[in-house]
GROMACS .gro file of C-alpha atoms in nm:
model
  206
    1MET     CA    1   0.000   0.000   0.000
    2LEU     CA    2   0.134   0.339  -0.098
    3SER     CA    3   0.098   0.656   0.108
    4LEU     CA    4   0.049   0.982  -0.081
    5LYS     CA    5   0.014   1.353  -0.023
    6VAL     CA    6  -0.269   1.513  -0.219
    7ASN     CA    7  -0.320   1.884  -0.154
    8GLU     CA    8  -0.137   1.840   0.178
    9ASP     CA    9  -0.379   1.563   0.282
   10SER     CA   10  -0.264   1.205   0.343
   11ARG     CA   11  -0.410   0.944   0.110
   12THR     CA   12  -0.340   0.577   0.037
   13ILE     CA   13  -0.372   0.351  -0.266
   14LYS     CA   14  -0.360  -0.029  -0.263
   15ASP     CA   15  -0.099  -0.165  -0.500
   16GLU     CA   16  -0.049  -0.529  -0.390
   17PHE     CA   17  -0.290  -0.824  -0.375
   18ILE     CA   18  -0.221  -0.863  -0.004
   19ASP     CA   19  -0.376  -0.515   0.045
   20VAL     CA   20  -0.707  -0.608  -0.120
   21THR     CA   21  -0.982  -0.840   0.005
   22LEU     CA   22  -1.169  -1.090  -0.211
   23ASN     CA   23  -1.487  -0.887  -0.154
   24GLU     CA   24  -1.314  -0.578  -0.292
   25LEU     CA   25  -1.207  -0.773  -0.600
   26SER     CA   26  -1.564  -0.897  -0.644
   27ALA     CA   27  -1.692  -0.536  -0.634
   28ALA     CA   28  -1.429  -0.433  -0.890
   29TYR     CA   29  -1.521  -0.717  -1.127
   30LYS     CA   30  -1.887  -0.624  -1.087
   31PHE     CA   31  -1.795  -0.272  -1.193
   32ILE     CA   32  -1.620  -0.408  -1.504
   33SER     CA   33  -1.922  -0.624  -1.587
   34GLY     CA   34  -2.141  -0.314  -1.590
   35LEU     CA   35  -1.928  -0.117  -1.835
   36ASP     CA   36  -2.046  -0.043  -2.187
   37SER     CA   37  -1.935  -0.298  -2.446
   38GLU     CA   38  -1.682  -0.066  -2.613
   39THR     CA   39  -1.493   0.008  -2.290
   40LYS     CA   40  -1.511  -0.352  -2.174
   41ARG     CA   41  -1.376  -0.481  -2.506
   42TYR     CA   42  -1.089  -0.233  -2.495
   43LEU     CA   43  -0.995  -0.327  -2.137
   44LEU     CA   44  -1.031  -0.702  -2.165
   45THR     CA   45  -0.873  -0.756  -2.507
   46LYS     CA   46  -0.622  -0.467  -2.507
   47SER     CA   47  -0.713  -0.413  -2.872
   48ASP     CA   48  -0.546  -0.148  -3.082
   49SER     CA   49  -0.876   0.030  -3.140
   50ASP     CA   50  -0.890   0.374  -2.992
   51LEU     CA   51  -1.118   0.449  -2.700
   52GLU     CA   52  -1.238   0.803  -2.652
   53ASN     CA   53  -0.996   0.966  -2.409
   54SER     CA   54  -1.268   1.109  -2.185
   55LYS     CA   55  -1.431   0.767  -2.152
   56LEU     CA   56  -1.099   0.604  -2.062
   57PHE     CA   57  -1.027   0.880  -1.810
   58GLU     CA   58  -1.365   0.823  -1.642
   59PHE     CA   59  -1.294   0.453  -1.616
   60LYS     CA   60  -0.950   0.512  -1.468
   61ILE     CA   61  -1.062   0.747  -1.192
   62LYS     CA   62  -1.348   0.515  -1.093
   63TRP     CA   63  -1.112   0.218  -1.089
   64ILE     CA   64  -0.860   0.409  -0.874
   65ALA     CA   65  -1.137   0.508  -0.633
   66LEU     CA   66  -1.217   0.139  -0.576
   67PHE     CA   67  -0.866   0.078  -0.443
   68SER     CA   68  -0.785   0.405  -0.267
   69ASP     CA   69  -0.932   0.657  -0.025
   70LEU     CA   70  -0.931   0.924  -0.296
   71THR     CA   71  -1.275   1.039  -0.400
   72ILE     CA   72  -1.380   1.065  -0.763
   73ASN     CA   73  -1.408   1.443  -0.726
   74GLU     CA   74  -1.051   1.461  -0.592
   75LEU     CA   75  -0.929   1.246  -0.878
   76ARG     CA   76  -1.090   1.475  -1.136
   77LEU     CA   77  -0.860   1.753  -1.013
   78ILE     CA   78  -0.544   1.546  -1.065
   79PRO     CA   79  -0.376   1.577  -1.409
   80GLN     CA   80  -0.416   1.274  -1.632
   81VAL     CA   81  -0.043   1.264  -1.708
   82GLU     CA   82   0.263   1.388  -1.520
   83SER     CA   83   0.357   1.750  -1.572
   84ALA     CA   84   0.639   1.985  -1.482
   85TYR     CA   85   0.431   2.099  -1.186
   86SER     CA   86   0.341   1.761  -1.040
   87ASN     CA   87   0.466   1.403  -1.050
   88LEU     CA   88   0.126   1.278  -0.939
   89SER     CA   89  -0.110   1.185  -1.219
   90VAL     CA   90  -0.416   0.971  -1.284
   91ASP     CA   91  -0.208   0.750  -1.514
   92TRP     CA   92   0.053   0.696  -1.238
   93LEU     CA   93  -0.217   0.602  -0.986
   94TYR     CA   94  -0.393   0.375  -1.234
   95ASN     CA   95  -0.069   0.194  -1.320
   96HIS     CA   96  -0.036   0.098  -0.953
   97CYS     CA   97  -0.379  -0.067  -0.929
   98GLU     CA   98  -0.445  -0.182  -1.287
   99LYS     CA   99  -0.302  -0.524  -1.189
  100PHE     CA  100  -0.620  -0.609  -0.997
  101MET     CA  101  -0.794  -0.666  -1.329
  102HIS     CA  102  -0.582  -0.978  -1.368
  103GLN     CA  103  -0.465  -1.278  -1.169
  104PRO     CA  104  -0.149  -1.225  -0.962
  105GLU     CA  105   0.173  -1.281  -1.155
  106SER     CA  106   0.312  -1.482  -0.862
  107TYR     CA  107   0.157  -1.676  -0.579
  108ILE     CA  108   0.242  -1.823  -0.240
  109GLU     CA  109   0.221  -2.184  -0.130
  110LEU     CA  110  -0.025  -2.138   0.153
  111LYS     CA  111  -0.041  -2.425   0.401
  112GLU     CA  112  -0.219  -2.241   0.682
  113PHE     CA  113  -0.331  -1.897   0.788
  114LYS     CA  114  -0.525  -1.717   1.060
  115HIS     CA  115  -0.833  -1.503   1.010
  116LYS     CA  116  -1.005  -1.323   1.295
  117GLY     CA  117  -0.830  -1.545   1.547
  118THR     CA  118  -0.924  -1.875   1.381
  119GLN     CA  119  -0.662  -2.110   1.237
  120TYR     CA  120  -0.730  -2.256   0.892
  121ASN     CA  121  -0.525  -2.541   0.744
  122LEU     CA  122  -0.500  -2.695   0.401
  123ILE     CA  123  -0.713  -3.009   0.416
  124GLU     CA  124  -0.538  -3.342   0.461
  125PRO     CA  125  -0.472  -3.553   0.270
  126LEU     CA  126  -0.447  -3.334  -0.037
  127LYS     CA  127  -0.183  -3.355  -0.308
  128THR     CA  128  -0.147  -3.298  -0.678
  129ILE     CA  129   0.127  -3.422  -0.913
  130SER     CA  130   0.078  -3.262  -1.255
  131GLY     CA  131  -0.294  -3.293  -1.193
  132ALA     CA  132  -0.265  -3.673  -1.186
  133SER     CA  133  -0.334  -3.747  -0.822
  134LEU     CA  134  -0.605  -3.581  -0.609
  135LEU     CA  135  -0.693  -3.719  -0.270
  136PHE     CA  136  -0.962  -3.551  -0.059
  137GLY     CA  137  -1.124  -3.616   0.272
  138ASN     CA  138  -1.493  -3.689   0.198
  139ALA     CA  139  -1.369  -3.755  -0.155
  140ASN     CA  140  -1.693  -3.761  -0.354
  141TYR     CA  141  -1.832  -3.437  -0.209
  142ARG     CA  142  -1.507  -3.243  -0.206
  143GLN     CA  143  -1.383  -3.361  -0.544
  144PHE     CA  144  -1.715  -3.274  -0.708
  145MET     CA  145  -1.738  -2.934  -0.538
  146ILE     CA  146  -1.378  -2.838  -0.611
  147GLY     CA  147  -1.417  -2.940  -0.975
  148SER     CA  148  -1.739  -2.739  -0.995
  149GLN     CA  149  -1.579  -2.424  -0.853
  150LEU     CA  150  -1.279  -2.446  -1.086
  151THR     CA  151  -1.510  -2.485  -1.385
  152ALA     CA  152  -1.721  -2.191  -1.267
  153MET     CA  153  -1.412  -1.972  -1.228
  154VAL     CA  154  -1.300  -2.039  -1.584
  155HIS     CA  155  -1.650  -1.967  -1.716
  156ASP     CA  156  -1.696  -1.651  -1.510
  157GLN     CA  157  -1.350  -1.500  -1.555
  158LYS     CA  158  -1.354  -1.118  -1.528
  159ASN     CA  159  -1.694  -1.143  -1.362
  160GLU     CA  160  -1.784  -1.101  -0.995
  161ARG     CA  161  -1.924  -1.456  -0.998
  162GLY     CA  162  -1.569  -1.578  -1.065
  163ILE     CA  163  -1.457  -1.433  -0.731
  164GLU     CA  164  -1.755  -1.594  -0.557
  165SER     CA  165  -1.639  -1.928  -0.700
  166LEU     CA  166  -1.287  -1.855  -0.577
  167LYS     CA  167  -1.420  -1.790  -0.225
  168ARG     CA  168  -1.602  -2.124  -0.227
  169LEU     CA  169  -1.293  -2.304  -0.358
  170PHE     CA  170  -1.090  -2.134  -0.083
  171ALA     CA  171  -1.341  -2.254   0.179
  172LEU     CA  172  -1.325  -2.611   0.048
  173LEU     CA  173  -0.945  -2.630   0.057
  174TYR     CA  174  -0.882  -2.458   0.392
  175SER     CA  175  -1.063  -2.584   0.699
  176ASP     CA  176  -1.094  -2.507   1.069
  177GLY     CA  177  -1.211  -2.864   1.129
  178ASP     CA  178  -1.582  -2.806   1.070
  179ASP     CA  179  -1.667  -2.929   0.723
  180SER     CA  180  -2.041  -2.972   0.690
  181SER     CA  181  -2.195  -2.808   0.383
  182GLU     CA  182  -2.331  -2.531   0.609
  183ASP     CA  183  -1.984  -2.472   0.755
  184VAL     CA  184  -1.829  -2.446   0.407
  185VAL     CA  185  -2.092  -2.190   0.301
  186LYS     CA  186  -2.034  -1.983   0.616
  187ARG     CA  187  -1.658  -2.008   0.571
  188SER     CA  188  -1.677  -1.887   0.210
  189GLU     CA  189  -1.871  -1.581   0.328
  190ASN     CA  190  -1.609  -1.508   0.595
  191PHE     CA  191  -1.326  -1.559   0.348
  192GLY     CA  192  -1.451  -1.263   0.147
  193GLU     CA  193  -1.264  -1.051   0.403
  194VAL     CA  194  -0.935  -1.239   0.352
  195ASN     CA  195  -0.667  -1.077   0.137
  196ALA     CA  196  -0.671  -1.168  -0.231
  197LEU     CA  197  -0.313  -1.302  -0.229
  198TYR     CA  198  -0.426  -1.581   0.005
  199GLY     CA  199  -0.747  -1.633  -0.190
  200TRP     CA  200  -0.571  -1.678  -0.524
  201ALA     CA  201  -0.342  -1.936  -0.360
  202ALA     CA  202  -0.641  -2.173  -0.362
  203TYR     CA  203  -0.671  -2.142  -0.742
  204PHE     CA  204  -0.297  -2.163  -0.811
  205PHE     CA  205  -0.275  -2.479  -0.602
  206PHE     CA  206  -0.396  -2.663  -0.913
   0.00000   0.00000   0.00000
């Protein structure tokens, strides 16, 4: 997370996946899903077609606002590009949070973690060797559910439903010892508040 000075006021912008929760990513993907088709196509395909500068500027300041404590009105007063008078620009801010539109470029091998005082551990036994061997406790239920969530994530990529599938996958792989279907649902809701670096570890496990 970066600390900034904007008009003598202290502001912050999130620039790493460990700074952002899964719920925040879900809200950001929902925002993308609601964009007009021209903007969405430009952002998701990185095509060479030009997008009206004012439309791109509006997207950038709204995206920055999702990951910072800067308001949209404050962002409108910041130059779009760096100038001789200021190193701070909308483009500079956007470049620090644009990464949240994509999966992390690197991941951690997460065996356990704590959230709100509760310890969660990777379920045992669980292993994968080039996708050839998968062993789960409660094999039929877990294997079906994990396969379902992975399929859903691929189908719903760049959509808030993809993050919901990630949360459920996360809740299936990491347990506090209570593994009824109701416990898994409750855990997936709680995991929305876990940082996205941990959450993506569940997907990269495969």
